[in-house]
Amino acid sequence: MRYVTITTWEMPQGTDFNIVMQSMRDKRLPALKALGANRVTVIRTTDRTVAAMTEWPDKATRDAAELKIDEVRRSVHSEDQTRMTGEMKGEIVADI
């Protein structure tokens, strides 16, 4: 059964949103795809926050990628001080 993670992120005051997004498109999203994600969608929620929805083929694929994902999250913070503010995850139970 397909599995989704939803993470929320905040950028520091004064951060250039477009530069952070370019890095995300160039590095982070392809890294998630390489780990087995089917799709990654990023939504700008305020001038300094985003939510990322990552769809995985199943929970096992997401669980197998857990250590690498944690490593990427740590590097994100050290590179641009973006910080994860929340995470939700679970199996998709309805979809149209």
Short mmCIF file of C-alpha atoms in Angstrom, two decimals:
data_model
loop_
_atom_site.label_atom_id
_atom_site.label_comp_id
_atom_site.label_asym_id
_atom_site.label_seq_id
_atom_site.Cartn_x
_atom_site.Cartn_y
_atom_site.Cartn_z
CA MET A 1 0.00 0.00 0.00
CA ARG A 2 1.33 3.46 -0.91
CA TYR A 3 2.84 5.46 1.92
CA VAL A 4 3.20 9.24 2.36
CA THR A 5 5.35 11.49 4.51
CA ILE A 6 4.46 15.13 5.00
CA THR A 7 7.16 17.33 6.46
CA THR A 8 7.07 21.03 7.25
CA TRP A 9 10.12 23.26 7.03
CA GLU A 10 11.02 26.80 8.07
CA MET A 11 13.73 29.02 6.63
CA PRO A 12 15.52 31.64 8.72
CA GLN A 13 14.47 35.28 8.44
CA GLY A 14 16.23 36.93 5.50
CA THR A 15 16.83 33.69 3.60
CA ASP A 16 16.42 33.92 -0.17
CA PHE A 17 13.50 31.58 -0.81
CA ASN A 18 14.38 31.08 -4.47
CA ILE A 19 17.95 30.01 -3.70
CA VAL A 20 16.74 27.46 -1.14
CA MET A 21 14.14 26.13 -3.59
CA GLN A 22 16.73 25.81 -6.35
CA SER A 23 18.92 23.74 -4.04
CA MET A 24 15.92 21.63 -3.13
CA ARG A 25 15.05 21.01 -6.78
CA ASP A 26 18.66 20.26 -7.72
CA LYS A 27 19.72 18.11 -4.75
CA ARG A 28 17.09 17.04 -2.28
CA LEU A 29 14.19 16.03 -4.49
CA PRO A 30 16.37 13.89 -6.79
CA ALA A 31 17.91 12.28 -3.68
CA LEU A 32 14.46 11.24 -2.46
CA LYS A 33 13.62 9.84 -5.88
CA ALA A 34 16.90 7.89 -5.87
CA LEU A 35 15.90 6.40 -2.49
CA GLY A 36 12.66 5.07 -4.01
CA ALA A 37 10.10 7.86 -3.69
CA ASN A 38 7.48 7.88 -6.45
CA ARG A 39 6.75 11.58 -6.19
CA VAL A 40 7.72 14.64 -4.15
CA THR A 41 5.55 17.77 -4.02
CA VAL A 42 6.61 20.97 -2.24
CA ILE A 43 4.02 23.60 -1.28
CA ARG A 44 4.91 27.11 -0.19
CA THR A 45 2.79 27.76 2.89
CA THR A 46 4.13 31.20 3.94
CA ASP A 47 6.98 33.47 2.91
CA ARG A 48 9.40 31.32 4.96
CA THR A 49 7.74 27.90 5.23
CA VAL A 50 7.05 24.95 2.99
CA ALA A 51 5.43 21.54 3.30
CA ALA A 52 6.83 18.57 1.40
CA MET A 53 4.68 15.56 0.55
CA THR A 54 6.64 12.50 -0.47
CA GLU A 55 4.86 9.47 -1.83
CA TRP A 56 6.51 6.06 -1.53
CA PRO A 57 5.45 2.76 -3.11
CA ASP A 58 5.04 1.29 0.41
CA LYS A 59 6.11 1.68 4.03
CA ALA A 60 8.95 -0.82 3.60
CA THR A 61 10.58 1.35 0.92
CA ARG A 62 10.30 4.44 3.14
CA ASP A 63 11.63 2.55 6.15
CA ALA A 64 14.59 1.26 4.15
CA ALA A 65 15.48 4.86 3.25
CA GLU A 66 15.15 6.16 6.84
CA LEU A 67 18.85 6.44 7.72
CA LYS A 68 19.73 8.20 4.48
CA ILE A 69 16.77 10.58 4.88
CA ASP A 70 17.95 11.48 8.39
CA GLU A 71 21.41 12.18 6.99
CA VAL A 72 19.98 14.45 4.29
CA ARG A 73 17.88 16.32 6.88
CA ARG A 74 20.98 17.01 8.98
CA SER A 75 22.89 18.28 5.94
CA VAL A 76 19.98 20.54 4.95
CA HIS A 77 20.18 22.30 8.29
CA SER A 78 23.94 22.71 8.16
CA GLU A 79 23.87 24.03 4.56
CA ASP A 80 21.14 26.67 4.76
CA GLN A 81 19.82 26.57 8.35
CA THR A 82 16.42 25.37 7.13
CA ARG A 83 14.81 23.36 9.91
CA MET A 84 12.14 20.71 9.91
CA THR A 85 9.22 21.78 12.09
CA GLY A 86 6.97 18.74 11.78
CA GLU A 87 6.39 15.35 10.23
CA MET A 88 3.36 13.17 9.62
CA LYS A 89 3.37 9.83 7.85
CA GLY A 90 1.08 6.97 7.01
CA GLU A 91 -0.50 4.71 4.43
CA ILE A 92 -2.81 6.14 1.82
CA VAL A 93 -6.28 4.80 2.59
CA ALA A 94 -8.32 6.76 0.04
CA ASP A 95 -7.40 8.54 -3.17
CA ILE A 96 -9.26 9.91 -6.19
#
